[in-house]
PDB file of C-alpha atoms in Angstrom:
ATOM      1  CA  ASP A   1       0.000   0.000   0.000  1.00 51.00           C
ATOM      2  CA  THR A   2       1.815   3.055  -1.229  1.00 76.00           C
ATOM      3  CA  GLY A   3      -0.707   5.831  -0.831  1.00 93.00           C
ATOM      4  CA  VAL A   4      -4.249   7.050  -0.494  1.00 96.00           C
ATOM      5  CA  SER A   5      -6.534   5.708  -3.201  1.00 97.00           C
ATOM      6  CA  GLN A   6      -9.842   7.095  -4.404  1.00 98.00           C
ATOM      7  CA  ASP A   7     -12.538   5.677  -6.606  1.00 97.00           C
ATOM      8  CA  PRO A   8     -13.799   6.634  -9.092  1.00 97.00           C
ATOM      9  CA  ARG A   9     -11.292   9.057 -10.505  1.00 97.00           C
ATOM     10  CA  HIS A  10     -13.895  10.763 -12.634  1.00 97.00           C
ATOM     11  CA  LYS A  11     -17.662  10.961 -12.337  1.00 98.00           C
ATOM     12  CA  ILE A  12     -20.110  12.664 -14.659  1.00 98.00           C
ATOM     13  CA  THR A  13     -23.686  12.851 -13.474  1.00 98.00           C
ATOM     14  CA  LYS A  14     -26.870  14.704 -14.177  1.00 97.00           C
ATOM     15  CA  ARG A  15     -28.258  17.288 -11.812  1.00 97.00           C
ATOM     16  CA  GLY A  16     -30.445  15.711  -9.178  1.00 97.00           C
ATOM     17  CA  GLN A  17     -28.687  12.343  -9.149  1.00 98.00           C
ATOM     18  CA  ASN A  18     -26.902  10.905  -6.111  1.00 98.00           C
ATOM     19  CA  VAL A  19     -23.215  10.063  -6.236  1.00 98.00           C
ATOM     20  CA  THR A  20     -20.906   8.209  -3.864  1.00 98.00           C
ATOM     21  CA  PHE A  21     -17.131   8.344  -3.688  1.00 98.00           C
ATOM     22  CA  ARG A  22     -14.790   6.002  -1.888  1.00 98.00           C
ATOM     23  CA  CYS A  23     -11.464   6.668  -0.206  1.00 98.00           C
ATOM     24  CA  ASP A  24      -8.956   4.112   1.075  1.00 97.00           C
ATOM     25  CA  PRO A  25      -6.381   5.726   3.360  1.00 95.00           C
ATOM     26  CA  ILE A  26      -2.771   4.739   3.871  1.00 92.00           C
ATOM     27  CA  SER A  27      -2.646   1.619   6.027  1.00 89.00           C
ATOM     28  CA  GLU A  28      -2.600   2.341   9.751  1.00 83.00           C
ATOM     29  CA  HIS A  29      -3.517   5.998   9.276  1.00 89.00           C
ATOM     30  CA  ASN A  30      -6.174   6.702  11.839  1.00 90.00           C
ATOM     31  CA  ARG A  31      -7.288  10.072  10.552  1.00 92.00           C
ATOM     32  CA  LEU A  32      -9.085  10.590   7.266  1.00 95.00           C
ATOM     33  CA  TYR A  33     -10.129  13.892   5.726  1.00 96.00           C
ATOM     34  CA  TRP A  34     -12.326  15.058   2.869  1.00 97.00           C
ATOM     35  CA  TYR A  35     -11.680  18.297   1.013  1.00 97.00           C
ATOM     36  CA  ARG A  36     -13.224  19.905  -2.047  1.00 97.00           C
ATOM     37  CA  GLN A  37     -11.276  21.945  -4.582  1.00 97.00           C
ATOM     38  CA  THR A  38     -12.624  24.112  -7.379  1.00 96.00           C
ATOM     39  CA  LEU A  39     -10.615  25.653 -10.177  1.00 93.00           C
ATOM     40  CA  GLY A  40      -8.262  28.378  -9.011  1.00 92.00           C
ATOM     41  CA  GLN A  41      -8.907  27.736  -5.331  1.00 95.00           C
ATOM     42  CA  GLY A  42      -7.108  25.837  -2.637  1.00 96.00           C
ATOM     43  CA  PRO A  43      -8.718  22.755  -1.121  1.00 97.00           C
ATOM     44  CA  GLU A  44     -11.578  23.488   1.285  1.00 95.00           C
ATOM     45  CA  PHE A  45     -12.052  21.278   4.315  1.00 94.00           C
ATOM     46  CA  LEU A  46     -15.278  19.280   4.470  1.00 95.00           C
ATOM     47  CA  THR A  47     -14.963  16.766   7.285  1.00 95.00           C
ATOM     48  CA  TYR A  48     -12.607  14.433   9.099  1.00 92.00           C
ATOM     49  CA  PHE A  49     -12.661  11.139  10.948  1.00 93.00           C
ATOM     50  CA  GLN A  50     -10.529   9.662  13.635  1.00 91.00           C
ATOM     51  CA  ASN A  51     -11.035   5.938  13.279  1.00 91.00           C
ATOM     52  CA  GLU A  52     -14.800   5.579  12.759  1.00 92.00           C
ATOM     53  CA  ALA A  53     -15.760   8.766  14.596  1.00 93.00           C
ATOM     54  CA  GLN A  54     -16.614  11.854  12.549  1.00 92.00           C
ATOM     55  CA  LEU A  55     -15.070  14.586  14.687  1.00 90.00           C
ATOM     56  CA  GLU A  56     -15.469  17.745  12.661  1.00 89.00           C
ATOM     57  CA  LYS A  57     -17.664  18.984   9.842  1.00 90.00           C
ATOM     58  CA  SER A  58     -17.395  22.223   7.913  1.00 89.00           C
ATOM     59  CA  ARG A  59     -20.306  24.553   7.281  1.00 85.00           C
ATOM     60  CA  LEU A  60     -19.681  23.674   3.630  1.00 78.00           C
ATOM     61  CA  LEU A  61     -21.003  20.204   4.324  1.00 83.00           C
ATOM     62  CA  SER A  62     -24.695  20.821   3.666  1.00 87.00           C
ATOM     63  CA  ASP A  63     -27.329  18.270   4.553  1.00 92.00           C
ATOM     64  CA  ARG A  64     -27.021  16.875   1.019  1.00 95.00           C
ATOM     65  CA  PHE A  65     -23.546  15.648   1.895  1.00 96.00           C
ATOM     66  CA  SER A  66     -22.882  12.709   4.156  1.00 95.00           C
ATOM     67  CA  ALA A  67     -19.685  10.902   4.967  1.00 96.00           C
ATOM     68  CA  GLU A  68     -19.070   7.629   6.724  1.00 96.00           C
ATOM     69  CA  ARG A  69     -16.165   5.534   7.875  1.00 96.00           C
ATOM     70  CA  PRO A  70     -17.971   2.562   9.357  1.00 90.00           C
ATOM     71  CA  LYS A  71     -15.046   0.348  10.307  1.00 87.00           C
ATOM     72  CA  GLY A  72     -12.378   2.950  10.668  1.00 85.00           C
ATOM     73  CA  SER A  73     -10.751   1.967   7.387  1.00 91.00           C
ATOM     74  CA  PHE A  74     -12.186   3.196   4.073  1.00 96.00           C
ATOM     75  CA  SER A  75     -14.588   6.119   3.893  1.00 97.00           C
ATOM     76  CA  THR A  76     -17.425   7.105   1.590  1.00 98.00           C
ATOM     77  CA  LEU A  77     -18.707  10.547   0.708  1.00 97.00           C
ATOM     78  CA  GLU A  78     -22.225  10.737  -0.699  1.00 97.00           C
ATOM     79  CA  ILE A  79     -23.801  13.740  -2.346  1.00 97.00           C
ATOM     80  CA  GLN A  80     -27.557  13.603  -2.742  1.00 97.00           C
ATOM     81  CA  ARG A  81     -29.530  15.573  -5.320  1.00 97.00           C
ATOM     82  CA  THR A  82     -26.410  16.918  -6.971  1.00 97.00           C
ATOM     83  CA  GLU A  83     -26.307  20.503  -8.189  1.00 96.00           C
ATOM     84  CA  GLN A  84     -24.071  22.090 -10.796  1.00 96.00           C
ATOM     85  CA  GLY A  85     -22.258  23.926  -7.999  1.00 95.00           C
ATOM     86  CA  ASP A  86     -21.098  20.564  -6.659  1.00 96.00           C
ATOM     87  CA  SER A  87     -18.787  20.187  -9.650  1.00 97.00           C
ATOM     88  CA  ALA A  88     -15.306  20.046  -8.166  1.00 97.00           C
ATOM     89  CA  MET A  89     -12.384  17.804  -7.328  1.00 97.00           C
ATOM     90  CA  TYR A  90     -13.084  15.839  -4.158  1.00 98.00           C
ATOM     91  CA  LEU A  91      -9.886  15.054  -2.332  1.00 98.00           C
ATOM     92  CA  CYS A  92      -9.300  12.565   0.423  1.00 98.00           C
ATOM     93  CA  ALA A  93      -6.288  12.699   2.723  1.00 97.00           C
ATOM     94  CA  SER A  94      -5.068  10.610   5.611  1.00 94.00           C
ATOM     95  CA  SER A  95      -2.646  11.091   8.455  1.00 91.00           C
ATOM     96  CA  PRO A  96      -1.263   9.015  11.287  1.00 85.00           C
ATOM     97  CA  THR A  97      -2.104   9.885  14.866  1.00 75.00           C
ATOM     98  CA  GLY A  98       0.659  11.117  17.070  1.00 67.00           C
ATOM     99  CA  GLY A  99       3.465  13.490  16.211  1.00 60.00           C
ATOM    100  CA  ALA A 100       3.492  17.234  16.362  1.00 57.00           C
ATOM    101  CA  THR A 101       2.280  18.086  12.922  1.00 62.00           C
ATOM    102  CA  ASP A 102      -0.322  15.559  11.749  1.00 77.00           C
ATOM    103  CA  THR A 103       0.943  15.586   8.195  1.00 88.00           C
ATOM    104  CA  GLN A 104      -1.801  14.891   5.676  1.00 93.00           C
ATOM    105  CA  TYR A 105      -1.194  12.927   2.478  1.00 94.00           C
ATOM    106  CA  PHE A 106      -3.642  13.332  -0.364  1.00 97.00           C
ATOM    107  CA  GLY A 107      -5.123  10.816  -2.730  1.00 97.00           C
ATOM    108  CA  PRO A 108      -5.483  11.440  -6.489  1.00 97.00           C
ATOM    109  CA  GLY A 109      -8.973  12.888  -6.101  1.00 97.00           C
ATOM    110  CA  THR A 110     -12.336  12.269  -7.717  1.00 98.00           C
ATOM    111  CA  ARG A 111     -13.340  14.836 -10.299  1.00 97.00           C
ATOM    112  CA  LEU A 112     -17.096  15.349 -10.306  1.00 98.00           C
ATOM    113  CA  THR A 113     -18.911  17.010 -13.186  1.00 98.00           C
ATOM    114  CA  VAL A 114     -22.611  17.739 -12.730  1.00 98.00           C
ATOM    115  CA  LEU A 115     -24.416  18.446 -15.988  1.00 96.00           C
TER     116      LEU A 115
ATOM    117  CA  GLN B   1      -9.474  39.075   5.490  1.00 62.00           C
ATOM    118  CA  LYS B   2      -8.876  35.587   4.200  1.00 74.00           C
ATOM    119  CA  GLU B   3      -7.358  33.236   6.730  1.00 90.00           C
ATOM    120  CA  VAL B   4      -4.456  32.193   4.503  1.00 95.00           C
ATOM    121  CA  GLU B   5      -3.299  34.519   1.769  1.00 95.00           C
ATOM    122  CA  GLN B   6      -0.943  33.921  -1.107  1.00 95.00           C
ATOM    123  CA  ASN B   7      -0.106  35.917  -4.172  1.00 89.00           C
ATOM    124  CA  SER B   8      -1.704  33.992  -7.034  1.00 86.00           C
ATOM    125  CA  GLY B   9       1.106  34.853  -9.438  1.00 87.00           C
ATOM    126  CA  PRO B  10       2.200  33.686 -11.852  1.00 94.00           C
ATOM    127  CA  LEU B  11       5.707  33.972 -10.511  1.00 95.00           C
ATOM    128  CA  SER B  12       8.206  33.520 -13.300  1.00 97.00           C
ATOM    129  CA  VAL B  13      11.852  32.716 -12.593  1.00 97.00           C
ATOM    130  CA  PRO B  14      14.645  31.549 -14.891  1.00 97.00           C
ATOM    131  CA  GLU B  15      16.064  28.072 -14.541  1.00 97.00           C
ATOM    132  CA  GLY B  16      18.716  27.910 -11.834  1.00 97.00           C
ATOM    133  CA  ALA B  17      17.391  30.921  -9.915  1.00 97.00           C
ATOM    134  CA  ILE B  18      15.861  31.015  -6.449  1.00 97.00           C
ATOM    135  CA  ALA B  19      12.070  31.093  -6.313  1.00 97.00           C
ATOM    136  CA  SER B  20      10.538  32.744  -3.251  1.00 97.00           C
ATOM    137  CA  LEU B  21       6.932  31.985  -2.360  1.00 97.00           C
ATOM    138  CA  ASN B  22       5.167  33.775   0.467  1.00 96.00           C
ATOM    139  CA  CYS B  23       2.121  33.160   2.610  1.00 96.00           C
ATOM    140  CA  THR B  24       0.468  35.106   5.425  1.00 96.00           C
ATOM    141  CA  TYR B  25      -2.098  33.838   7.895  1.00 95.00           C
ATOM    142  CA  SER B  26      -4.551  35.479  10.239  1.00 93.00           C
ATOM    143  CA  ASP B  27      -4.872  33.049  13.159  1.00 89.00           C
ATOM    144  CA  ARG B  28      -2.088  34.006  15.544  1.00 88.00           C
ATOM    145  CA  GLY B  29      -2.531  30.733  17.431  1.00 86.00           C
ATOM    146  CA  SER B  30      -1.765  28.559  14.405  1.00 88.00           C
ATOM    147  CA  GLN B  31       0.792  25.887  15.149  1.00 85.00           C
ATOM    148  CA  SER B  32       1.605  23.901  12.036  1.00 90.00           C
ATOM    149  CA  PHE B  33       2.360  25.067   8.512  1.00 94.00           C
ATOM    150  CA  PHE B  34       2.635  23.075   5.335  1.00 96.00           C
ATOM    151  CA  TRP B  35       3.687  23.587   1.746  1.00 97.00           C
ATOM    152  CA  TYR B  36       2.140  21.437  -0.951  1.00 98.00           C
ATOM    153  CA  ARG B  37       2.929  21.332  -4.654  1.00 98.00           C
ATOM    154  CA  GLN B  38       0.124  20.743  -7.124  1.00 97.00           C
ATOM    155  CA  TYR B  39       0.611  20.062 -10.800  1.00 97.00           C
ATOM    156  CA  SER B  40      -2.256  20.908 -13.103  1.00 94.00           C
ATOM    157  CA  GLY B  41      -4.995  18.301 -12.841  1.00 92.00           C
ATOM    158  CA  LYS B  42      -3.256  16.439 -10.017  1.00 95.00           C
ATOM    159  CA  SER B  43      -3.702  16.333  -6.262  1.00 95.00           C
ATOM    160  CA  PRO B  44      -1.543  18.222  -3.740  1.00 97.00           C
ATOM    161  CA  GLU B  45       1.801  16.660  -2.889  1.00 96.00           C
ATOM    162  CA  LEU B  46       3.468  17.463   0.426  1.00 95.00           C
ATOM    163  CA  ILE B  47       6.795  19.266   0.149  1.00 95.00           C
ATOM    164  CA  MET B  48       7.541  20.380   3.682  1.00 94.00           C
ATOM    165  CA  PHE B  49       6.083  21.206   7.049  1.00 94.00           C
ATOM    166  CA  ILE B  50       7.353  23.601   9.701  1.00 94.00           C
ATOM    167  CA  TYR B  51       6.152  24.474  13.162  1.00 89.00           C
ATOM    168  CA  SER B  52       9.040  26.316  14.818  1.00 91.00           C
ATOM    169  CA  ASN B  53      10.210  29.825  14.080  1.00 94.00           C
ATOM    170  CA  GLY B  54      13.211  29.954  11.796  1.00 95.00           C
ATOM    171  CA  ASP B  55      14.351  28.005   8.778  1.00 96.00           C
ATOM    172  CA  LYS B  56      13.973  24.362   7.856  1.00 96.00           C
ATOM    173  CA  GLU B  57      15.894  22.964   4.912  1.00 96.00           C
ATOM    174  CA  ASP B  58      15.212  19.853   2.862  1.00 95.00           C
ATOM    175  CA  GLY B  59      17.279  19.492  -0.276  1.00 96.00           C
ATOM    176  CA  ARG B  60      16.591  22.430  -2.586  1.00 97.00           C
ATOM    177  CA  PHE B  61      13.672  23.586  -0.440  1.00 98.00           C
ATOM    178  CA  THR B  62      13.785  25.869   2.596  1.00 98.00           C
ATOM    179  CA  ALA B  63      10.728  26.775   4.625  1.00 97.00           C
ATOM    180  CA  GLN B  64      10.849  29.882   6.779  1.00 97.00           C
ATOM    181  CA  LEU B  65       8.430  30.683   9.584  1.00 96.00           C
ATOM    182  CA  ASN B  66       7.959  33.937  11.469  1.00 96.00           C
ATOM    183  CA  LYS B  67       5.073  33.607  13.910  1.00 93.00           C
ATOM    184  CA  ALA B  68       5.388  37.181  15.183  1.00 94.00           C
ATOM    185  CA  SER B  69       4.796  38.502  11.669  1.00 94.00           C
ATOM    186  CA  GLN B  70       2.435  35.652  10.787  1.00 95.00           C
ATOM    187  CA  TYR B  71       4.124  34.662   7.583  1.00 95.00           C
ATOM    188  CA  VAL B  72       5.643  31.543   6.174  1.00 97.00           C
ATOM    189  CA  SER B  73       7.694  31.286   3.026  1.00 97.00           C
ATOM    190  CA  LEU B  74       9.164  28.645   0.757  1.00 98.00           C
ATOM    191  CA  LEU B  75      12.432  29.082  -1.085  1.00 98.00           C
ATOM    192  CA  ILE B  76      13.317  26.827  -3.990  1.00 98.00           C
ATOM    193  CA  ARG B  77      16.989  26.918  -4.908  1.00 98.00           C
ATOM    194  CA  ASP B  78      18.310  25.996  -8.340  1.00 97.00           C
ATOM    195  CA  SER B  79      14.795  26.090  -9.777  1.00 97.00           C
ATOM    196  CA  GLN B  80      14.061  23.572 -12.523  1.00 97.00           C
ATOM    197  CA  PRO B  81      11.342  23.596 -15.194  1.00 96.00           C
ATOM    198  CA  SER B  82       9.882  20.563 -13.410  1.00 97.00           C
ATOM    199  CA  ASP B  83       9.233  22.826 -10.405  1.00 97.00           C
ATOM    200  CA  SER B  84       6.608  24.679 -12.459  1.00 97.00           C
ATOM    201  CA  ALA B  85       3.399  24.078 -10.539  1.00 97.00           C
ATOM    202  CA  THR B  86       1.035  25.708  -8.076  1.00 97.00           C
ATOM    203  CA  TYR B  87       2.344  25.896  -4.527  1.00 98.00           C
ATOM    204  CA  LEU B  88      -0.234  25.748  -1.777  1.00 98.00           C
ATOM    205  CA  CYS B  89       0.336  27.069   1.719  1.00 97.00           C
ATOM    206  CA  ALA B  90      -1.719  25.319   4.404  1.00 96.00           C
ATOM    207  CA  VAL B  91      -2.158  26.223   8.046  1.00 94.00           C
ATOM    208  CA  ARG B  92      -3.588  24.141  10.851  1.00 90.00           C
ATOM    209  CA  LYS B  93      -5.749  26.423  12.922  1.00 75.00           C
ATOM    210  CA  SER B  94      -5.436  26.513  16.666  1.00 72.00           C
ATOM    211  CA  ASN B  95      -9.127  25.885  17.330  1.00 66.00           C
ATOM    212  CA  SER B  96     -10.099  23.533  14.562  1.00 63.00           C
ATOM    213  CA  GLY B  97      -8.883  20.062  15.328  1.00 74.00           C
ATOM    214  CA  TYR B  98      -6.763  18.879  12.468  1.00 83.00           C
ATOM    215  CA  ALA B  99      -8.406  20.585   9.489  1.00 89.00           C
ATOM    216  CA  LEU B 100      -6.076  22.516   7.216  1.00 92.00           C
ATOM    217  CA  ASN B 101      -6.842  25.957   5.824  1.00 93.00           C
ATOM    218  CA  PHE B 102      -5.335  26.429   2.399  1.00 96.00           C
ATOM    219  CA  GLY B 103      -4.433  29.528   0.483  1.00 96.00           C
ATOM    220  CA  LYS B 104      -5.384  29.791  -3.171  1.00 96.00           C
ATOM    221  CA  GLY B 105      -1.874  28.889  -4.199  1.00 96.00           C
ATOM    222  CA  THR B 106       0.896  30.622  -6.120  1.00 97.00           C
ATOM    223  CA  SER B 107       1.556  29.569  -9.691  1.00 97.00           C
ATOM    224  CA  LEU B 108       5.281  29.192 -10.373  1.00 97.00           C
ATOM    225  CA  LEU B 109       6.742  29.078 -13.863  1.00 97.00           C
ATOM    226  CA  VAL B 110      10.398  28.199 -14.279  1.00 97.00           C
ATOM    227  CA  THR B 111      11.606  29.128 -17.718  1.00 96.00           C
ATOM    228  CA  PRO B 112      14.500  27.287 -19.408  1.00 93.00           C
TER     229      PRO B 112
END
């Protein structure tokens, strides 16, 4: 296991459809994060998990968004009733617990296009 | 005032020169600071982190932190065309668990 993996890498959907993305963190990384990035902007934090517990959610995470990490390993991010404004790159990152800096390593991202 | 600010650039430097990238942040209690590199269409790749005032060197990269002035910078020595990318500054806020706040990034172009 050499890094964070995400699936799918690309998703095209029609407005109003539901989509689900998966993230597999680096083995033994307890913390997992979701970010969203639009063109010309830096990543924006959405939510993070420590093991299976969702410890923080951004105001950006509307009630159409839900994230889970049921067994403390992989995580899913679901967007219900997609809107064109949801088009973005969805990035997952993971980090080990402990240490002073909690360095986050990013996966390749899932690019979502809502038509 | 945005929490993390970077000049969007583009910053153009000739090959072999030193590239200097700057970042300011608003949360005086911030503890950890990160520089990521992002190639077009790719995800951010960690370059360095720093959490103590002063300089930290890693190969051609040097991160500099000044908490009193609330700025962090990244120097790239002997710049190469392959360094052309967007450089993202990220700050871990003091009151927000482990979430990172990112700047918009500075676009660097190294010309042969």
